[in-house]
PDB file of C-alpha atoms in Angstrom:
ATOM      1  CA  MET A1123       0.011  -0.110  -0.055  1.00  0.00           C
ATOM      2  CA  ILE A1124       1.244   3.480  -0.814  1.00  0.00           C
ATOM      3  CA  ARG A1125       0.836   6.198   1.680  1.00  0.00           C
ATOM      4  CA  ILE A1126       1.949   9.866   2.182  1.00  0.00           C
ATOM      5  CA  ALA A1127       5.059  10.044   4.071  1.00  0.00           C
ATOM      6  CA  MET A1128       6.174  13.584   3.571  1.00  0.00           C
ATOM      7  CA  THR A1129       4.947  16.668   1.791  1.00  0.00           C
ATOM      8  CA  SER A1130       6.542  20.111   1.645  1.00  0.00           C
ATOM      9  CA  VAL A1131       5.703  23.732   2.102  1.00  0.00           C
ATOM     10  CA  TYR A1132       8.101  26.396   0.572  1.00  0.00           C
ATOM     11  CA  VAL A1133       9.163  28.997   3.170  1.00  0.00           C
ATOM     12  CA  ASP A1134      11.062  32.402   3.088  1.00  0.00           C
ATOM     13  CA  ASP A1135      13.027  31.633   6.207  1.00  0.00           C
ATOM     14  CA  GLU A1136      13.647  28.132   7.441  1.00  0.00           C
ATOM     15  CA  GLU A1137      14.538  29.172  11.033  1.00  0.00           C
ATOM     16  CA  LYS A1138      11.476  31.477  11.340  1.00  0.00           C
ATOM     17  CA  ALA A1139       9.269  28.701   9.784  1.00  0.00           C
ATOM     18  CA  HIS A1140      10.635  26.092  12.241  1.00  0.00           C
ATOM     19  CA  ALA A1141       9.830  28.323  15.085  1.00  0.00           C
ATOM     20  CA  PHE A1142       6.266  29.168  13.869  1.00  0.00           C
ATOM     21  CA  TYR A1143       5.359  25.426  13.194  1.00  0.00           C
ATOM     22  CA  THR A1144       6.708  24.074  16.483  1.00  0.00           C
ATOM     23  CA  ASP A1145       6.235  26.953  18.897  1.00  0.00           C
ATOM     24  CA  VAL A1146       3.018  28.292  17.601  1.00  0.00           C
ATOM     25  CA  LEU A1147       1.257  25.433  15.882  1.00  0.00           C
ATOM     26  CA  GLY A1148       2.579  22.775  18.174  1.00  0.00           C
ATOM     27  CA  PHE A1149       4.275  20.420  15.707  1.00  0.00           C
ATOM     28  CA  ARG A1150       7.423  18.453  16.832  1.00  0.00           C
ATOM     29  CA  THR A1151      10.724  18.523  15.077  1.00  0.00           C
ATOM     30  CA  ARG A1152      11.419  15.161  13.341  1.00  0.00           C
ATOM     31  CA  THR A1153      14.536  16.091  11.396  1.00  0.00           C
ATOM     32  CA  ASP A1154      16.921  18.949  11.424  1.00  0.00           C
ATOM     33  CA  ILE A1155      20.021  18.503   9.473  1.00  0.00           C
ATOM     34  CA  ASP A1156      22.567  21.186   8.455  1.00  0.00           C
ATOM     35  CA  LEU A1157      23.275  20.867   4.741  1.00  0.00           C
ATOM     36  CA  GLY A1158      25.672  23.771   4.476  1.00  0.00           C
ATOM     37  CA  GLY A1159      23.711  26.534   2.730  1.00  0.00           C
ATOM     38  CA  ALA A1160      20.347  25.138   3.927  1.00  0.00           C
ATOM     39  CA  ARG A1161      18.870  22.895   6.369  1.00  0.00           C
ATOM     40  CA  PHE A1162      16.646  19.828   6.026  1.00  0.00           C
ATOM     41  CA  ILE A1163      13.878  20.372   8.514  1.00  0.00           C
ATOM     42  CA  THR A1164      10.732  18.192   8.900  1.00  0.00           C
ATOM     43  CA  VAL A1165       8.089  18.636  11.531  1.00  0.00           C
ATOM     44  CA  ALA A1166       4.955  16.621  12.326  1.00  0.00           C
ATOM     45  CA  ALA A1167       1.901  16.707  14.620  1.00  0.00           C
ATOM     46  CA  PRO A1168       2.324  14.651  17.739  1.00  0.00           C
ATOM     47  CA  ASN A1169       1.374  11.092  17.116  1.00  0.00           C
ATOM     48  CA  GLN A1170       1.210  11.433  13.329  1.00  0.00           C
ATOM     49  CA  ASP A1171       3.419   9.744  10.757  1.00  0.00           C
ATOM     50  CA  VAL A1172       3.082  12.290   7.987  1.00  0.00           C
ATOM     51  CA  GLU A1173       5.985  14.942   8.057  1.00  0.00           C
ATOM     52  CA  LEU A1174       5.997  18.472   6.632  1.00  0.00           C
ATOM     53  CA  LEU A1175       9.273  19.465   5.073  1.00  0.00           C
ATOM     54  CA  LEU A1176      10.063  23.266   5.523  1.00  0.00           C
ATOM     55  CA  GLU A1177      11.671  23.639   2.204  1.00  0.00           C
ATOM     56  CA  PRO A1178      13.654  26.723   1.087  1.00  0.00           C
ATOM     57  CA  GLY A1179      11.422  28.748  -1.288  1.00  0.00           C
ATOM     58  CA  ASP A1180      14.082  30.855  -2.950  1.00  0.00           C
ATOM     59  CA  SER A1181      14.120  29.140  -6.363  1.00  0.00           C
ATOM     60  CA  PRO A1182      12.337  30.940  -9.235  1.00  0.00           C
ATOM     61  CA  VAL A1183       9.831  28.045  -9.552  1.00  0.00           C
ATOM     62  CA  ALA A1184       8.985  28.088  -5.853  1.00  0.00           C
ATOM     63  CA  GLU A1185       8.757  31.906  -5.747  1.00  0.00           C
ATOM     64  CA  GLN A1186       6.378  31.947  -8.686  1.00  0.00           C
ATOM     65  CA  TYR A1187       4.192  29.128  -7.236  1.00  0.00           C
ATOM     66  CA  ARG A1188       3.962  30.840  -3.883  1.00  0.00           C
ATOM     67  CA  ARG A1189       3.313  34.245  -5.160  1.00  0.00           C
ATOM     68  CA  GLY A1190       0.550  32.944  -7.504  1.00  0.00           C
ATOM     69  CA  LEU A1191      -1.116  31.055  -4.567  1.00  0.00           C
ATOM     70  CA  ARG A1192      -0.986  34.076  -2.317  1.00  0.00           C
ATOM     71  CA  GLU A1193      -2.233  36.562  -4.878  1.00  0.00           C
ATOM     72  CA  ALA A1194      -5.261  34.108  -5.473  1.00  0.00           C
ATOM     73  CA  GLY A1195      -5.693  33.866  -1.727  1.00  0.00           C
ATOM     74  CA  LEU A1196      -5.346  30.161  -1.800  1.00  0.00           C
ATOM     75  CA  PRO A1197      -3.789  28.065   0.929  1.00  0.00           C
ATOM     76  CA  CYS A1198      -0.716  25.907   0.153  1.00  0.00           C
ATOM     77  CA  ILE A1199      -1.723  23.302   2.574  1.00  0.00           C
ATOM     78  CA  VAL A1200      -4.724  22.170   4.628  1.00  0.00           C
ATOM     79  CA  LEU A1201      -4.271  21.196   8.318  1.00  0.00           C
ATOM     80  CA  GLY A1202      -6.921  19.556  10.371  1.00  0.00           C
ATOM     81  CA  ALA A1203      -8.025  20.750  13.801  1.00  0.00           C
ATOM     82  CA  ASP A1204     -10.137  18.963  16.518  1.00  0.00           C
ATOM     83  CA  ASP A1205     -11.414  22.292  17.796  1.00  0.00           C
ATOM     84  CA  LEU A1206     -10.867  24.927  15.207  1.00  0.00           C
ATOM     85  CA  ARG A1207     -12.715  27.683  17.046  1.00  0.00           C
ATOM     86  CA  GLY A1208     -10.503  26.987  20.085  1.00  0.00           C
ATOM     87  CA  GLU A1209      -7.400  26.958  18.007  1.00  0.00           C
ATOM     88  CA  TYR A1210      -8.524  30.299  16.404  1.00  0.00           C
ATOM     89  CA  GLU A1211      -8.745  31.826  19.733  1.00  0.00           C
ATOM     90  CA  ARG A1212      -5.396  30.369  20.886  1.00  0.00           C
ATOM     91  CA  LEU A1213      -3.595  31.375  17.795  1.00  0.00           C
ATOM     92  CA  SER A1214      -5.153  34.815  17.565  1.00  0.00           C
ATOM     93  CA  GLY A1215      -3.950  35.311  21.307  1.00  0.00           C
ATOM     94  CA  LEU A1216      -0.520  34.504  20.162  1.00  0.00           C
ATOM     95  CA  GLY A1217      -0.675  37.216  17.416  1.00  0.00           C
ATOM     96  CA  VAL A1218      -1.310  34.909  14.385  1.00  0.00           C
ATOM     97  CA  ARG A1219      -2.997  36.881  11.638  1.00  0.00           C
ATOM     98  CA  PHE A1220      -5.960  35.127  10.064  1.00  0.00           C
ATOM     99  CA  THR A1221      -7.147  36.054   6.535  1.00  0.00           C
ATOM    100  CA  GLU A1222     -10.363  34.222   7.079  1.00  0.00           C
ATOM    101  CA  PRO A1223     -11.936  33.603  10.511  1.00  0.00           C
ATOM    102  CA  PRO A1224     -13.756  30.300  11.217  1.00  0.00           C
ATOM    103  CA  THR A1225     -16.398  29.834   8.553  1.00  0.00           C
ATOM    104  CA  GLU A1226     -18.907  27.180   8.100  1.00  0.00           C
ATOM    105  CA  LYS A1227     -18.782  25.687   4.503  1.00  0.00           C
ATOM    106  CA  GLY A1228     -21.203  22.927   4.221  1.00  0.00           C
ATOM    107  CA  PRO A1229     -19.994  19.940   6.346  1.00  0.00           C
ATOM    108  CA  VAL A1230     -16.748  21.620   7.356  1.00  0.00           C
ATOM    109  CA  LEU A1231     -15.626  24.557   9.419  1.00  0.00           C
ATOM    110  CA  THR A1232     -12.488  26.374   7.928  1.00  0.00           C
ATOM    111  CA  ALA A1233     -10.188  29.267   8.730  1.00  0.00           C
ATOM    112  CA  VAL A1234      -7.144  30.655   6.859  1.00  0.00           C
ATOM    113  CA  LEU A1235      -4.043  31.909   8.552  1.00  0.00           C
ATOM    114  CA  ASP A1236      -0.770  33.581   7.470  1.00  0.00           C
ATOM    115  CA  ASP A1237       2.238  31.335   8.513  1.00  0.00           C
ATOM    116  CA  THR A1238       4.583  34.440   8.581  1.00  0.00           C
ATOM    117  CA  VAL A1239       7.054  32.810   6.021  1.00  0.00           C
ATOM    118  CA  GLY A1240       5.101  33.517   2.707  1.00  0.00           C
ATOM    119  CA  ASN A1241       2.103  31.104   2.940  1.00  0.00           C
ATOM    120  CA  LEU A1242      -1.536  30.880   3.714  1.00  0.00           C
ATOM    121  CA  ILE A1243      -2.547  27.754   5.597  1.00  0.00           C
ATOM    122  CA  GLN A1244      -6.124  26.608   5.805  1.00  0.00           C
ATOM    123  CA  LEU A1245      -7.318  24.815   9.022  1.00  0.00           C
ATOM    124  CA  THR A1246     -10.386  22.641   8.649  1.00  0.00           C
ATOM    125  CA  GLN A1247     -12.669  20.637  11.062  1.00  0.00           C
ATOM    126  CA  PRO A1248     -15.423  18.369  10.008  1.00  0.00           C
ATOM    127  CA  LEU A1249     -18.850  19.387  11.458  1.00  0.00           C
ATOM    128  CA  GLY A1250     -21.442  17.109  12.900  1.00  0.00           C
TER     129      GLY A1250
END
């Protein structure tokens, strides 16, 4: 069986991204290897196998991709939350900027936040 092991998100600043995804969102560092000019950093939610690679976004392809998503107001990744309204309050209290507050969209509740390193991230929670 094939499964998702890792996916990536392009970031402006690996150190700042690492701090945001761990200190603010609550992910745990899985891998942090110094590669010389860059680092190979992965994070994951506690008790979850899928890792998120915080990938340097300074290549022309990555910059164009990120700029296009951002200009269209589209998130680069969707993360799940058990209590999205609670996370919205917690994260707002930490100074996280949301471009969309919790909003019911059919069978799900969604919100969109700015990850401070060039991306919009959607949070989602099934309703009912």
